mmCIF file of N, CA and C and ligand atoms in Angstrom:
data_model
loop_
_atom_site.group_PDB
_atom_site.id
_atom_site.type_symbol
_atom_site.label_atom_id
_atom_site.label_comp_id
_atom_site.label_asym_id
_atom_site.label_seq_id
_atom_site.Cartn_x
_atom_site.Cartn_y
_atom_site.Cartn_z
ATOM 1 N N UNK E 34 10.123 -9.654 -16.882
ATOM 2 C CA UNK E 34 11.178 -9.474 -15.903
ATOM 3 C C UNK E 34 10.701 -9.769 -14.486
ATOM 4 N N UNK E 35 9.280 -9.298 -14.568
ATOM 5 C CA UNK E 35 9.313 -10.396 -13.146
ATOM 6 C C UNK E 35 8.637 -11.191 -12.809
ATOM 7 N N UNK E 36 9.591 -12.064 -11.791
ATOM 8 C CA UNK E 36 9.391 -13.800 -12.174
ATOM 9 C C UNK E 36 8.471 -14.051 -11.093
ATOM 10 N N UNK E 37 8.028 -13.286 -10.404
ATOM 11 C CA UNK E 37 7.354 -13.792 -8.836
ATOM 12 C C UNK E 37 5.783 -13.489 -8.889
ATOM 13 N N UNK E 38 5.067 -14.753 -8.603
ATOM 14 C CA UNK E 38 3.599 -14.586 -8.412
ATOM 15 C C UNK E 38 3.309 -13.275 -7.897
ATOM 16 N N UNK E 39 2.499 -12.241 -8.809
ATOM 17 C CA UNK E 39 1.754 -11.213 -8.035
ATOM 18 C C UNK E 39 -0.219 -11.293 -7.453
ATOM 19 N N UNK E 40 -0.538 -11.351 -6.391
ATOM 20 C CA UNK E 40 -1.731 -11.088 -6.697
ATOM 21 C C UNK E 40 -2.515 -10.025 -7.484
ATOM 22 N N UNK E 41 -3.444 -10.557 -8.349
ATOM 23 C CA UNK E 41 -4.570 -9.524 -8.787
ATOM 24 C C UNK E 41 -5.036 -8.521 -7.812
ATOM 25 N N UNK E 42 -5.499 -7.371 -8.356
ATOM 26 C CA UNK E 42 -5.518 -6.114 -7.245
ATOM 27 C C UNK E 42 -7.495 -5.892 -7.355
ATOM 28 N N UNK E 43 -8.026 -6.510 -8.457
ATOM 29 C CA UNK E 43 -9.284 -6.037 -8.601
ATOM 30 C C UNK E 43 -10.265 -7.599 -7.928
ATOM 31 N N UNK E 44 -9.976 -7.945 -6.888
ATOM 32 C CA UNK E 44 -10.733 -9.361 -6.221
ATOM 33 C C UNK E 44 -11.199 -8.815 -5.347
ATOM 34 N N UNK E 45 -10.041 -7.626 -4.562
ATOM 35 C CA UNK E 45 -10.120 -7.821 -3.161
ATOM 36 C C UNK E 45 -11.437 -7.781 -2.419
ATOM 37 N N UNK E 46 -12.227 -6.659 -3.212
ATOM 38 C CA UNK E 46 -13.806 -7.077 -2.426
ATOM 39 C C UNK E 46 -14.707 -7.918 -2.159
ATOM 40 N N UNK E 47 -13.875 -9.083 -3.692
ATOM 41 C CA UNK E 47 -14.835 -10.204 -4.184
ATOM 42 C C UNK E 47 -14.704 -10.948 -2.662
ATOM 43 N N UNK E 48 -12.870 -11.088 -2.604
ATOM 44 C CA UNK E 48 -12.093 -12.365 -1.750
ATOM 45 C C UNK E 48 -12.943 -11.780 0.130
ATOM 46 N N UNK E 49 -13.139 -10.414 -0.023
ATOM 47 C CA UNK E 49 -13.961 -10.186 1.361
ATOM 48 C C UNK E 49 -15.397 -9.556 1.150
ATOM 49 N N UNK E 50 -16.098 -10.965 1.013
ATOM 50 C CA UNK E 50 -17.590 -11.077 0.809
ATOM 51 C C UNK E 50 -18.293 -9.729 1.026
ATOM 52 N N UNK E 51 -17.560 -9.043 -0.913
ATOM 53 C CA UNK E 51 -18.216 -8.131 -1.312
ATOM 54 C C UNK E 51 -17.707 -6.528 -0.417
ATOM 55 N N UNK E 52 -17.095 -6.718 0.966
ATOM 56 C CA UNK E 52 -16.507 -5.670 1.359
ATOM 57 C C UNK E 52 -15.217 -5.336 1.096
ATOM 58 N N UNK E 53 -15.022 -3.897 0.428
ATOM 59 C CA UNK E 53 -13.709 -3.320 0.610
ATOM 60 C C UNK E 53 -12.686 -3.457 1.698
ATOM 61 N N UNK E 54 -11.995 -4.342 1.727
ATOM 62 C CA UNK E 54 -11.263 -4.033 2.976
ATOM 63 C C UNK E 54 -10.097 -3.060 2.921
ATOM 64 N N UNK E 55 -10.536 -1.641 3.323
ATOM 65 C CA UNK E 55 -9.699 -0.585 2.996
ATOM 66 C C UNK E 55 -8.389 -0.514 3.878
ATOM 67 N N UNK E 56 -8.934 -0.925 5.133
ATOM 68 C CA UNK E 56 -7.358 -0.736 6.305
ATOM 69 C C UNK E 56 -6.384 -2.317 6.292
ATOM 70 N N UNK E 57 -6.384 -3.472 5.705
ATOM 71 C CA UNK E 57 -6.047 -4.213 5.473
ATOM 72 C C UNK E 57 -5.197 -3.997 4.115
ATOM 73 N N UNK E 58 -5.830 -3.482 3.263
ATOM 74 C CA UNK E 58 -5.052 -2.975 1.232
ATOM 75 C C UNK E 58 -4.286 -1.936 2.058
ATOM 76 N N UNK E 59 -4.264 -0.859 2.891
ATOM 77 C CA UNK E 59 -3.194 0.068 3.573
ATOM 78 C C UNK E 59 -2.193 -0.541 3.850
ATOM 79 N N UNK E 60 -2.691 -1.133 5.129
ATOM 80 C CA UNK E 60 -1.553 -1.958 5.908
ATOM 81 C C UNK E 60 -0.798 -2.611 5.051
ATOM 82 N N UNK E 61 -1.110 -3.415 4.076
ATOM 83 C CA UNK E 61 -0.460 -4.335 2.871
ATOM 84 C C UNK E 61 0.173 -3.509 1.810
ATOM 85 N N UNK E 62 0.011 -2.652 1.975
ATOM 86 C CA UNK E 62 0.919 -1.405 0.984
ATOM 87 C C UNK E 62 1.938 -0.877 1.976
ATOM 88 N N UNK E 63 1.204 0.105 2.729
ATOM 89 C CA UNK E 63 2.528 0.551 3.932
ATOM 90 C C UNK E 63 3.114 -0.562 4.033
ATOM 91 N N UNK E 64 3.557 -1.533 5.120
ATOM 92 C CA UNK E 64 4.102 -2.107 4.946
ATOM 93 C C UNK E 64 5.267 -2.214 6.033
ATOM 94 N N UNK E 65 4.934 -1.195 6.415
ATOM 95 C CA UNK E 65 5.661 -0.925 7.869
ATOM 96 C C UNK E 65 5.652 -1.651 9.105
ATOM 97 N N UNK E 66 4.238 -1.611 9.089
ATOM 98 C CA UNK E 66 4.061 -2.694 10.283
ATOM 99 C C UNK E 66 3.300 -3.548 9.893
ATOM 100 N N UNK E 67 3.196 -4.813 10.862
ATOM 101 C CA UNK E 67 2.806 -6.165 10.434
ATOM 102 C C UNK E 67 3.667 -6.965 10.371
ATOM 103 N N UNK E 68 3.441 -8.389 9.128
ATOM 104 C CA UNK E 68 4.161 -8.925 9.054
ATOM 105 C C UNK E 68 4.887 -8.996 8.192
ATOM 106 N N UNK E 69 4.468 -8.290 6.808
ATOM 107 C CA UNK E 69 5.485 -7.839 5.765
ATOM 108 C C UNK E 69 6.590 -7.499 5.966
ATOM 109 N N UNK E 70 7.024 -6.406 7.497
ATOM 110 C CA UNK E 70 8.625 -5.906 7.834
ATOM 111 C C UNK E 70 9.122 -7.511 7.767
ATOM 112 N N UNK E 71 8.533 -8.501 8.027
ATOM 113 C CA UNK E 71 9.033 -10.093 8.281
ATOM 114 C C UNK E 71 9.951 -10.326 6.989
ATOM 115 N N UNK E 72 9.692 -10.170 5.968
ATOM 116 C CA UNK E 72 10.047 -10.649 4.680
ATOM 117 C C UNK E 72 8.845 -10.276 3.519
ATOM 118 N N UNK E 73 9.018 -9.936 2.381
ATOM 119 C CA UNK E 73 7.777 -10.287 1.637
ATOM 120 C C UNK E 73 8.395 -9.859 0.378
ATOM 121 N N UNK E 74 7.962 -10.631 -0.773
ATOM 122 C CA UNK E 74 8.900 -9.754 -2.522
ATOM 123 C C UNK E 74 8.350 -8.217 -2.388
ATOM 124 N N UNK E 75 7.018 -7.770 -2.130
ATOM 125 C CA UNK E 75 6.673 -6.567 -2.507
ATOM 126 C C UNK E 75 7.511 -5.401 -1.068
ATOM 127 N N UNK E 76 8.380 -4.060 -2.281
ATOM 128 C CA UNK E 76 8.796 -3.561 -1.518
ATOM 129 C C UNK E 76 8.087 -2.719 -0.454
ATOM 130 N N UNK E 77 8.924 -2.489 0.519
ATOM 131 C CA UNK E 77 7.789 -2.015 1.758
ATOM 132 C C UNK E 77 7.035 -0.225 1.009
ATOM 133 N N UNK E 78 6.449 -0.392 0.337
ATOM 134 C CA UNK E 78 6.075 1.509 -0.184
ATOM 135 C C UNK E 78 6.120 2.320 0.861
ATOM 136 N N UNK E 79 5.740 2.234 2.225
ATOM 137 C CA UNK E 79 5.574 3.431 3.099
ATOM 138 C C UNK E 79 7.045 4.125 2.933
ATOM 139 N N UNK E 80 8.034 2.897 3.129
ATOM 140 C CA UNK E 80 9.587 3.670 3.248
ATOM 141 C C UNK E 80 9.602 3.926 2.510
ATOM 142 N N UNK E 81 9.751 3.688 0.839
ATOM 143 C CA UNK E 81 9.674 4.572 -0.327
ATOM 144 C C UNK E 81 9.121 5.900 -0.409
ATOM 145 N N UNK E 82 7.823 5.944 -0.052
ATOM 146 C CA UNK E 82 7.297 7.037 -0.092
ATOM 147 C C UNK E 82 8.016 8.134 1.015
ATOM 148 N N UNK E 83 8.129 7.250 2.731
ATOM 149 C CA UNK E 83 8.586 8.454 3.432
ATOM 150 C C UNK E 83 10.423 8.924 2.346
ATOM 151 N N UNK E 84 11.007 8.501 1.938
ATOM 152 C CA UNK E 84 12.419 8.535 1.034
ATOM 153 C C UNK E 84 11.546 9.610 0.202
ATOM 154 N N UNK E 85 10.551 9.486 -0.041
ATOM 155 C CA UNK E 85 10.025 10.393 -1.509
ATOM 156 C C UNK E 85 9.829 11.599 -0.664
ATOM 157 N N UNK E 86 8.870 11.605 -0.182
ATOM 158 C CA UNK E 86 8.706 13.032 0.822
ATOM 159 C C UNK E 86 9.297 14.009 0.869
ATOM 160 N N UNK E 87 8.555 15.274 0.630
ATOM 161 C CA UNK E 87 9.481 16.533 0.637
ATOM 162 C C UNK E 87 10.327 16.728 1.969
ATOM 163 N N UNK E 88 11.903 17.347 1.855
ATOM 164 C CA UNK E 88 12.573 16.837 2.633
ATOM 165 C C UNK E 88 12.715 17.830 3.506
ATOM 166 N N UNK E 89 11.666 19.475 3.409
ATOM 167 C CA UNK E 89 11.728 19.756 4.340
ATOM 168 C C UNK E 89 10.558 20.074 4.795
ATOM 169 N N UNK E 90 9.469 18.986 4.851
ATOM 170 C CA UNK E 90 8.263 18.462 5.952
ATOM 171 C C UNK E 90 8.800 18.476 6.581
ATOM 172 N N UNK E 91 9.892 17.477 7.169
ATOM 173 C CA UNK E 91 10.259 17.433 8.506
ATOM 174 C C UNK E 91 9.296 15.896 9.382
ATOM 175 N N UNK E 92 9.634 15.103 10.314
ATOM 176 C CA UNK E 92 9.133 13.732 10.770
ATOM 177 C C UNK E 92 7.559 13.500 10.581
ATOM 178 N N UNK E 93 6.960 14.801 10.981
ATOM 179 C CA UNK E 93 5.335 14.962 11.390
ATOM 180 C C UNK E 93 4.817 15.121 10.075
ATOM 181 N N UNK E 94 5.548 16.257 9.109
ATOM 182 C CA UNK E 94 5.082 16.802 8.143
ATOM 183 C C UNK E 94 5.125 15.882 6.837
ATOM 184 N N UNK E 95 6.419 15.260 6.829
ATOM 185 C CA UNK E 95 6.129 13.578 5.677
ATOM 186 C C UNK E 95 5.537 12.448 5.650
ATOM 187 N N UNK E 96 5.198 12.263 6.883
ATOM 188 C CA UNK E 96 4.427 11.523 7.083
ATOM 189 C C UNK E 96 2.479 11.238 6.979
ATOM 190 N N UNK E 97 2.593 12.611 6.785
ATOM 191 C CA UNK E 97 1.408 12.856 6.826
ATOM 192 C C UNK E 97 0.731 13.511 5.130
ATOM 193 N N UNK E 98 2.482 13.081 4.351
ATOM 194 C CA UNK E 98 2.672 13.334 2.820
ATOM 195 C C UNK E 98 2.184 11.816 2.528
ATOM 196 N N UNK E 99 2.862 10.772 3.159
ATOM 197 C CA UNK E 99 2.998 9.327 3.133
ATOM 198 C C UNK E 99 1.417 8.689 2.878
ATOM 199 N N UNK E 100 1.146 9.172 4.455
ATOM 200 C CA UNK E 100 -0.435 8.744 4.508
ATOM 201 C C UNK E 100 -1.404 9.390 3.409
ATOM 202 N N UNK E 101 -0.795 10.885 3.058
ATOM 203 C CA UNK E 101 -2.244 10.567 1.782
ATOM 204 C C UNK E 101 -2.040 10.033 0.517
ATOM 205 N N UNK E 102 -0.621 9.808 0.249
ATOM 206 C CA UNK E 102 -0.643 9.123 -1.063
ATOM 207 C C UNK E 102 -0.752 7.782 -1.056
ATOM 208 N N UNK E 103 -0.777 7.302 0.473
ATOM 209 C CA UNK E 103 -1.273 5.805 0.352
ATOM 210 C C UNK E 103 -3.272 5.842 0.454
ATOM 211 N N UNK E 104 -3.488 6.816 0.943
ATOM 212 C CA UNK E 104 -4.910 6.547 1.146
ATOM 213 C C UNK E 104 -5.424 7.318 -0.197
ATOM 214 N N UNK E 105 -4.671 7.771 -1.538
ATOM 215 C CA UNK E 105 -4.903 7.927 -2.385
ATOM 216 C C UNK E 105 -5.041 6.829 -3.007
ATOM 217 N N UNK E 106 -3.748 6.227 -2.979
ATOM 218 C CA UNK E 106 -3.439 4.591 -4.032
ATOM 219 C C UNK E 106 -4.805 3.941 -3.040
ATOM 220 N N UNK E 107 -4.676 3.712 -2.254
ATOM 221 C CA UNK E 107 -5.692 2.290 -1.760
ATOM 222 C C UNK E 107 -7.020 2.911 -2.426
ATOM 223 N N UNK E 108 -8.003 4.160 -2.445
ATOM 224 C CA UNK E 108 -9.093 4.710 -3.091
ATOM 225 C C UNK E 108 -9.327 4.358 -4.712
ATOM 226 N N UNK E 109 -8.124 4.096 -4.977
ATOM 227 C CA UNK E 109 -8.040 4.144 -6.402
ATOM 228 C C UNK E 109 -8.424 2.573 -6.837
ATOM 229 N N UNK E 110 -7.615 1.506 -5.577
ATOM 230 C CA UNK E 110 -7.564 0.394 -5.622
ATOM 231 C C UNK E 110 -9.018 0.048 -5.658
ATOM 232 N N UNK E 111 -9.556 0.958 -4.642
ATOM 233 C CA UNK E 111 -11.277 0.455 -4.069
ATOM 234 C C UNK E 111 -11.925 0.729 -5.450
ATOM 235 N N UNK E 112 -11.654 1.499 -6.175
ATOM 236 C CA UNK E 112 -12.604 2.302 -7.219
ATOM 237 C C UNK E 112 -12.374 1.303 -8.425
ATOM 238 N N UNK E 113 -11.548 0.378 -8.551
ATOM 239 C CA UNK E 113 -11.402 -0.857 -9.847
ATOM 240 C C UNK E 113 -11.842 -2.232 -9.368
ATOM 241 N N UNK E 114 -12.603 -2.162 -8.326
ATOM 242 C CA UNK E 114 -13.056 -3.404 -7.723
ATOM 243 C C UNK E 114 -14.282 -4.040 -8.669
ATOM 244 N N UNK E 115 -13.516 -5.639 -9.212
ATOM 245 C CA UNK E 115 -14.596 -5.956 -10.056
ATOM 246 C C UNK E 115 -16.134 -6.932 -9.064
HETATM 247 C C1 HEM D 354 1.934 0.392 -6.792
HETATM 248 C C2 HEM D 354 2.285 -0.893 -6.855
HETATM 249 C C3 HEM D 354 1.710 -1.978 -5.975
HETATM 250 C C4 HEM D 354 0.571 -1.979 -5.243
HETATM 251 C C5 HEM D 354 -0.475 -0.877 -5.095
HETATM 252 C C6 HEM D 354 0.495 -3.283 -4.591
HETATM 253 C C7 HEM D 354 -0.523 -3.669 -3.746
HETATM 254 C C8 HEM D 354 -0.617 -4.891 -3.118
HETATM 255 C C9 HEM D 354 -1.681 -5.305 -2.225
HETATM 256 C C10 HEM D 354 -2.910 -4.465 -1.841
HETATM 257 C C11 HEM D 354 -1.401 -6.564 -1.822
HETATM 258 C C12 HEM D 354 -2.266 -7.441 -0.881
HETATM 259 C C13 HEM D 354 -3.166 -8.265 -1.766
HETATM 260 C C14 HEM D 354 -4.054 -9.222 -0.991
HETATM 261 O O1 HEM D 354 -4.207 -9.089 0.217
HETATM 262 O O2 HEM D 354 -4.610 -10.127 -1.651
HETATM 263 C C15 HEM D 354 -0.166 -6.965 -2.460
HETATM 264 C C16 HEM D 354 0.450 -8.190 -2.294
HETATM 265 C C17 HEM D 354 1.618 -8.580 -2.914
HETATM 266 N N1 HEM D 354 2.413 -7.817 -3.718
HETATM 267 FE FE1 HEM D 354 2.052 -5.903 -4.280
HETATM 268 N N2 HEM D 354 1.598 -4.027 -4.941
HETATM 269 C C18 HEM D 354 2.356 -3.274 -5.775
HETATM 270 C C19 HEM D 354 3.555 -3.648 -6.369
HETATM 271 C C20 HEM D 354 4.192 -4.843 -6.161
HETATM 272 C C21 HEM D 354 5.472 -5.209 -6.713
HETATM 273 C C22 HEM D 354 6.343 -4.283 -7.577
HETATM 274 C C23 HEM D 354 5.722 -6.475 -6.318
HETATM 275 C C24 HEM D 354 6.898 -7.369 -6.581
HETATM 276 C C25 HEM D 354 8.049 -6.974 -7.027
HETATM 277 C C26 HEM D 354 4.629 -6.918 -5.517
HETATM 278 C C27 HEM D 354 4.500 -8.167 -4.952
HETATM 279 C C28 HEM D 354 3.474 -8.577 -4.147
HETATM 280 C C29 HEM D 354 3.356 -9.913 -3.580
HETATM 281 C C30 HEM D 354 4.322 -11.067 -3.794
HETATM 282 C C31 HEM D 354 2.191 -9.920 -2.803
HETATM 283 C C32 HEM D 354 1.586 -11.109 -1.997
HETATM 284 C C33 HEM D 354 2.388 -11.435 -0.785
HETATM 285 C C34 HEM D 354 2.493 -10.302 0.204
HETATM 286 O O3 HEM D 354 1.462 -9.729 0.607
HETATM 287 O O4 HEM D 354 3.616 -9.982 0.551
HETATM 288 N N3 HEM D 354 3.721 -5.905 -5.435
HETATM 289 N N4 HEM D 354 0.295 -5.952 -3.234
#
């Protein structure tokens, strides 16, 4: 079902000579800012996630739900690096 080139998720250290690039796999997940808000197939996750967020955190308090489940996913990403 889906038809659109995805990149592989286990290169990324290879494609940056051997370094994790951890705030770059963020940014490319959030999604918020950059150039992804531009257009991109992959949906933006930060807004998903802030939508997921318990709803009475409150602006400061979901956001800071947001940021660790992305700096969960990206850890996880780092930890399958072939
Ligand atoms: C939990 C699920 C996902 C994670 C963690 C994830 C993560 C990532 C990351 C880290 C990149 C950047 C890769 C690089 O710099 O080489 C990326 C790119 C991309 N992803 Fe995802 N992705 C997910 C789901 C999806 C889904 C569901 C789609 C499509 C429906 C998608 C489509 C794309 C595309 C087309 C790119 C390359 C172009 C771009 O950066 O916009 N991804 N993804």
């Amino acid at each position: 079902m889906l038809n659109i080139h995805v990149p592989g998720l286990t290169g990324l250290s290879a494609a940056n000579d051997g370094k994790f690039p951890f705030l770059d796999t963020l940014m490319a997940i959030d999604g918020r800012t950059g150039v992804r808000g531009h257009g991109s197939p992959m949906p933006i996750w930060g807004d998903r996630y802030v939508a997921s967020a318990l709803e009475d955190a409150g602006f400061h308090g979901s956001e800071l739900i947001v940021r660790g489940r992305l700096m969960a996913l990206v850890e996880y990403i780092e930890s399958i690096q072939q």
